[in-house]
mmCIF file of C-alpha atoms in Angstrom:
data_model
loop_
_atom_site.group_PDB
_atom_site.id
_atom_site.type_symbol
_atom_site.label_atom_id
_atom_site.label_comp_id
_atom_site.label_asym_id
_atom_site.label_seq_id
_atom_site.Cartn_x
_atom_site.Cartn_y
_atom_site.Cartn_z
ATOM 1 C CA UNK C 1 33.682 60.452 -40.926
ATOM 2 C CA UNK C 2 32.840 59.375 -37.296
ATOM 3 C CA UNK C 3 30.317 56.775 -37.062
ATOM 4 C CA UNK C 4 28.333 56.276 -33.713
ATOM 5 C CA UNK C 5 26.698 53.102 -32.830
ATOM 6 C CA UNK C 6 23.402 54.063 -30.965
ATOM 7 C CA UNK C 7 22.503 51.639 -27.976
ATOM 8 C CA UNK C 8 19.557 52.329 -25.925
ATOM 9 C CA UNK C 9 16.220 50.978 -24.303
ATOM 10 C CA UNK C 10 13.397 50.021 -26.830
ATOM 11 C CA UNK C 11 10.573 50.428 -24.346
ATOM 12 C CA UNK C 12 10.526 54.227 -24.160
ATOM 13 C CA UNK C 13 7.460 54.546 -21.991
ATOM 14 C CA UNK C 14 8.932 52.109 -19.337
ATOM 15 C CA UNK C 15 12.373 53.305 -19.389
ATOM 16 C CA UNK C 16 12.000 57.074 -19.548
ATOM 17 C CA UNK C 17 8.560 57.728 -18.110
ATOM 18 C CA UNK C 18 8.340 54.906 -15.454
ATOM 19 C CA UNK C 19 11.833 54.495 -14.410
ATOM 20 C CA UNK C 20 13.160 57.948 -14.781
ATOM 21 C CA UNK C 21 10.004 59.886 -14.359
ATOM 22 C CA UNK C 22 11.027 62.238 -17.417
ATOM 23 C CA UNK C 23 8.062 63.934 -18.840
ATOM 24 C CA UNK C 24 7.448 63.404 -22.515
ATOM 25 C CA UNK C 25 8.242 67.071 -23.256
ATOM 26 C CA UNK C 26 11.674 66.677 -21.751
ATOM 27 C CA UNK C 27 12.493 63.524 -23.414
ATOM 28 C CA UNK C 28 11.588 65.254 -26.788
ATOM 29 C CA UNK C 29 13.779 68.238 -26.043
ATOM 30 C CA UNK C 30 16.627 65.979 -25.157
ATOM 31 C CA UNK C 31 16.401 63.713 -28.257
ATOM 32 C CA UNK C 32 15.798 66.957 -30.601
ATOM 33 C CA UNK C 33 19.078 68.696 -29.381
ATOM 34 C CA UNK C 34 20.963 65.454 -29.230
ATOM 35 C CA UNK C 35 20.163 64.702 -32.920
ATOM 36 C CA UNK C 36 20.842 68.282 -33.847
ATOM 37 C CA UNK C 37 24.430 68.028 -32.309
ATOM 38 C CA UNK C 38 24.978 64.702 -34.246
ATOM 39 C CA UNK C 39 23.650 66.334 -37.560
ATOM 40 C CA UNK C 40 25.821 69.435 -37.188
ATOM 41 C CA UNK C 41 29.063 67.314 -36.374
ATOM 42 C CA UNK C 42 28.244 65.278 -39.679
ATOM 43 C CA UNK C 43 28.391 62.169 -37.617
ATOM 44 C CA UNK C 44 27.053 58.848 -39.239
ATOM 45 C CA UNK C 45 24.655 56.689 -37.215
ATOM 46 C CA UNK C 46 24.405 52.924 -37.011
ATOM 47 C CA UNK C 47 21.358 51.225 -35.069
ATOM 48 C CA UNK C 48 18.737 48.585 -35.345
ATOM 49 C CA UNK C 49 15.694 49.643 -37.133
ATOM 50 C CA UNK C 50 13.425 49.033 -34.179
ATOM 51 C CA UNK C 51 11.366 50.920 -31.874
ATOM 52 C CA UNK C 52 13.189 52.988 -29.105
ATOM 53 C CA UNK C 53 15.174 56.073 -28.265
ATOM 54 C CA UNK C 54 17.894 55.080 -30.796
ATOM 55 C CA UNK C 55 15.259 55.187 -33.768
ATOM 56 C CA UNK C 56 13.685 58.257 -32.204
ATOM 57 C CA UNK C 57 16.888 60.207 -32.373
ATOM 58 C CA UNK C 58 17.601 58.918 -36.131
ATOM 59 C CA UNK C 59 14.359 60.480 -37.013
ATOM 60 C CA UNK C 60 15.351 63.654 -35.575
ATOM 61 C CA UNK C 61 18.762 63.367 -36.913
ATOM 62 C CA UNK C 62 17.378 63.348 -40.542
ATOM 63 C CA UNK C 63 14.938 66.182 -39.760
ATOM 64 C CA UNK C 64 18.097 68.180 -38.703
ATOM 65 C CA UNK C 65 19.829 67.572 -41.805
ATOM 66 C CA UNK C 66 21.723 64.362 -40.808
ATOM 67 C CA UNK C 67 23.166 62.746 -43.950
ATOM 68 C CA UNK C 68 23.642 59.078 -43.263
ATOM 69 C CA UNK C 69 21.900 56.401 -41.113
ATOM 70 C CA UNK C 70 22.907 52.833 -41.339
ATOM 71 C CA UNK C 71 20.608 49.967 -40.229
ATOM 72 C CA UNK C 72 21.980 46.762 -38.852
ATOM 73 C CA UNK C 73 19.254 44.021 -39.707
ATOM 74 C CA UNK C 74 19.535 40.177 -38.990
ATOM 75 C CA UNK C 75 17.903 39.344 -42.399
ATOM 76 C CA UNK C 76 18.810 35.547 -42.245
ATOM 77 C CA UNK C 77 17.256 34.912 -38.714
ATOM 78 C CA UNK C 78 14.970 32.003 -38.726
ATOM 79 C CA UNK C 79 14.268 31.775 -34.926
ATOM 80 C CA UNK C 80 12.507 35.171 -34.300
ATOM 81 C CA UNK C 81 12.249 36.753 -37.905
ATOM 82 C CA UNK C 82 12.205 40.360 -38.586
ATOM 83 C CA UNK C 83 8.574 41.053 -39.534
ATOM 84 C CA UNK C 84 8.251 43.378 -36.619
ATOM 85 C CA UNK C 85 11.036 45.764 -38.080
ATOM 86 C CA UNK C 86 9.430 46.212 -41.593
ATOM 87 C CA UNK C 87 7.929 49.432 -40.835
ATOM 88 C CA UNK C 88 11.025 50.900 -39.310
ATOM 89 C CA UNK C 89 13.310 49.660 -42.246
ATOM 90 C CA UNK C 90 10.929 51.373 -44.714
ATOM 91 C CA UNK C 91 10.232 54.379 -42.596
ATOM 92 C CA UNK C 92 10.206 58.000 -43.777
ATOM 93 C CA UNK C 93 10.288 61.249 -42.241
ATOM 94 C CA UNK C 94 9.422 64.472 -44.156
ATOM 95 C CA UNK C 95 9.802 62.688 -47.342
ATOM 96 C CA UNK C 96 13.189 61.304 -46.569
ATOM 97 C CA UNK C 97 14.079 57.654 -45.814
ATOM 98 C CA UNK C 98 15.370 57.327 -42.286
ATOM 99 C CA UNK C 99 17.780 54.525 -43.292
ATOM 100 C CA UNK C 100 20.304 55.070 -46.138
ATOM 101 C CA UNK C 101 21.813 51.662 -46.330
ATOM 102 C CA UNK C 102 21.814 48.198 -44.296
ATOM 103 C CA UNK C 103 24.150 45.823 -42.811
ATOM 104 C CA UNK C 104 23.167 42.066 -42.763
ATOM 105 C CA UNK C 105 23.944 40.826 -39.248
ATOM 106 C CA UNK C 106 22.706 37.342 -40.436
ATOM 107 C CA UNK C 107 20.724 36.401 -37.041
ATOM 108 C CA UNK C 108 19.676 37.825 -33.815
ATOM 109 C CA UNK C 109 22.366 36.571 -31.708
ATOM 110 C CA UNK C 110 24.885 37.824 -34.051
ATOM 111 C CA UNK C 111 23.040 41.131 -34.002
ATOM 112 C CA UNK C 112 23.144 41.663 -30.203
ATOM 113 C CA UNK C 113 26.792 40.651 -30.280
ATOM 114 C CA UNK C 114 27.890 43.044 -33.206
ATOM 115 C CA UNK C 115 25.807 45.890 -33.185
ATOM 116 C CA UNK C 116 28.269 48.111 -31.328
ATOM 117 C CA UNK C 117 31.467 47.236 -33.320
ATOM 118 C CA UNK C 118 29.968 48.635 -36.411
ATOM 119 C CA UNK C 119 30.802 52.150 -35.173
ATOM 120 C CA UNK C 120 33.982 53.920 -34.217
ATOM 121 C CA UNK C 121 32.417 54.857 -30.622
ATOM 122 C CA UNK C 122 29.175 54.083 -28.846
ATOM 123 C CA UNK C 123 26.596 56.628 -27.808
ATOM 124 C CA UNK C 124 24.853 54.866 -24.864
ATOM 125 C CA UNK C 125 21.380 56.259 -24.262
ATOM 126 C CA UNK C 126 20.237 54.204 -21.284
ATOM 127 C CA UNK C 127 20.466 50.762 -19.537
ATOM 128 C CA UNK C 128 18.151 47.921 -20.398
ATOM 129 C CA UNK C 129 18.634 44.225 -20.815
ATOM 130 C CA UNK C 130 19.326 44.682 -24.437
ATOM 131 C CA UNK C 131 21.489 47.837 -24.295
ATOM 132 C CA UNK C 132 23.832 46.737 -21.572
ATOM 133 C CA UNK C 133 24.131 43.354 -23.414
ATOM 134 C CA UNK C 134 24.995 45.052 -26.738
ATOM 135 C CA UNK C 135 27.475 47.326 -24.991
ATOM 136 C CA UNK C 136 29.120 44.398 -23.014
ATOM 137 C CA UNK C 137 29.450 42.009 -25.703
ATOM 138 C CA UNK C 138 30.697 44.543 -28.365
ATOM 139 C CA UNK C 139 33.689 45.356 -25.919
ATOM 140 C CA UNK C 140 34.268 41.582 -25.488
ATOM 141 C CA UNK C 141 34.513 40.932 -29.300
ATOM 142 C CA UNK C 142 36.743 44.109 -29.452
ATOM 143 C CA UNK C 143 38.778 42.328 -26.810
ATOM 144 C CA UNK C 144 39.300 39.353 -29.118
ATOM 145 C CA UNK C 145 40.108 41.596 -32.027
ATOM 146 C CA UNK C 146 43.078 43.018 -30.091
ATOM 147 C CA UNK C 147 44.386 39.542 -29.519
ATOM 148 C CA UNK C 148 43.715 39.669 -25.566
ATOM 149 C CA UNK C 149 42.432 36.244 -25.202
ATOM 150 C CA UNK C 150 44.904 33.536 -25.185
ATOM 151 C CA UNK C 151 44.669 30.982 -27.914
ATOM 152 C CA UNK C 152 42.069 33.029 -29.818
ATOM 153 C CA UNK C 153 43.120 34.199 -33.188
ATOM 154 C CA UNK C 154 40.920 36.544 -35.131
ATOM 155 C CA UNK C 155 40.157 35.713 -38.569
ATOM 156 C CA UNK C 156 39.256 37.868 -41.377
ATOM 157 C CA UNK C 157 36.809 40.492 -40.094
ATOM 158 C CA UNK C 158 33.914 42.115 -41.789
ATOM 159 C CA UNK C 159 34.503 45.156 -43.696
ATOM 160 C CA UNK C 160 31.526 46.524 -41.982
ATOM 161 C CA UNK C 161 33.337 46.601 -38.632
ATOM 162 C CA UNK C 162 34.759 49.958 -37.571
ATOM 163 C CA UNK C 163 35.758 49.480 -33.929
ATOM 164 C CA UNK C 164 39.417 49.979 -33.165
ATOM 165 C CA UNK C 165 40.148 51.346 -36.638
ATOM 166 C CA UNK C 166 40.739 55.070 -35.785
ATOM 167 C CA UNK C 167 41.280 54.882 -32.180
ATOM 168 C CA UNK C 168 40.142 52.550 -29.361
ATOM 169 C CA UNK C 169 36.635 51.706 -29.020
ATOM 170 C CA UNK C 170 34.932 54.195 -26.481
ATOM 171 C CA UNK C 171 31.650 54.886 -25.020
ATOM 172 C CA UNK C 172 29.574 58.073 -24.400
ATOM 173 C CA UNK C 173 27.090 57.888 -21.821
ATOM 174 C CA UNK C 174 24.267 60.242 -21.817
ATOM 175 C CA UNK C 175 23.799 60.789 -18.156
ATOM 176 C CA UNK C 176 20.044 62.158 -18.334
ATOM 177 C CA UNK C 177 19.090 58.735 -19.599
ATOM 178 C CA UNK C 178 20.765 56.583 -16.991
ATOM 179 C CA UNK C 179 20.730 56.279 -13.482
ATOM 180 C CA UNK C 180 24.160 56.539 -12.064
ATOM 181 C CA UNK C 181 27.086 55.458 -13.913
ATOM 182 C CA UNK C 182 28.142 52.147 -15.580
ATOM 183 C CA UNK C 183 29.215 49.582 -13.065
ATOM 184 C CA UNK C 184 32.824 49.786 -11.780
ATOM 185 C CA UNK C 185 33.417 46.292 -13.238
ATOM 186 C CA UNK C 186 32.309 47.423 -16.799
ATOM 187 C CA UNK C 187 34.181 50.657 -16.536
ATOM 188 C CA UNK C 188 37.437 48.540 -15.522
ATOM 189 C CA UNK C 189 37.132 46.160 -18.365
ATOM 190 C CA UNK C 190 36.743 48.879 -21.080
ATOM 191 C CA UNK C 191 39.685 50.881 -19.524
ATOM 192 C CA UNK C 192 41.853 47.734 -19.578
ATOM 193 C CA UNK C 193 41.450 47.693 -23.304
ATOM 194 C CA UNK C 194 42.350 51.448 -23.506
ATOM 195 C CA UNK C 195 38.862 52.452 -24.179
ATOM 196 C CA UNK C 196 37.626 55.738 -23.122
ATOM 197 C CA UNK C 197 34.406 56.299 -21.185
ATOM 198 C CA UNK C 198 32.690 59.744 -21.283
ATOM 199 C CA UNK C 199 29.737 61.103 -19.163
ATOM 200 C CA UNK C 200 27.970 63.812 -20.807
ATOM 201 C CA UNK C 201 25.318 65.854 -18.816
ATOM 202 C CA UNK C 202 23.578 67.739 -21.995
ATOM 203 C CA UNK C 203 23.963 68.140 -25.718
ATOM 204 C CA UNK C 204 26.486 70.988 -25.274
ATOM 205 C CA UNK C 205 28.892 68.460 -23.198
ATOM 206 C CA UNK C 206 28.177 65.911 -26.060
ATOM 207 C CA UNK C 207 29.379 68.365 -28.753
ATOM 208 C CA UNK C 208 32.588 69.031 -26.749
ATOM 209 C CA UNK C 209 33.204 65.291 -26.238
ATOM 210 C CA UNK C 210 32.675 64.520 -30.070
ATOM 211 C CA UNK C 211 35.503 67.135 -30.857
ATOM 212 C CA UNK C 212 37.953 64.698 -29.178
ATOM 213 C CA UNK C 213 37.393 62.224 -31.955
ATOM 214 C CA UNK C 214 38.340 64.363 -34.729
#
């Protein structure tokens, strides 16, 4: 079963309303339809259990009948802690738990580096400081897995890592949630690793792209 890493802004008000000028009703329509596509295609999701667009989609996903949501949580972190995640980790929607299982990413530094590689592909839901970092570092680690950095030999990898096991790690960019495209430099690095980049304008295009991963 295909697993997507959801990566996107945590501050919904700032990103969608202030930066993109997207009305609440339009945002709700997008995330509801995205979630339905993911549920209908029987996709698994992995994301950080925290506020933001990824969590909003995960809730809608469960309402739409989606089966499995995995939370990536830095349970052992001593610098920042995870108290602020508690309500999200334990959250329910219509009597169903949002998260079905969890991956312990150890600390926030490792969490930010590894979130994207717990999926077979990435669904990119907007550019923020955190989301662009997660995307870039995920592909950088993927580069190391492929042996593309001279002198670096990958040790035994966590069984939770999915990137590259079925096909090259790739990213689906949801266009209504970003201004423009990924930078030419980021695109070039991803393509140099044989990764694919898909820009989708709406949920119907997302559905078509997901068929390519079957």
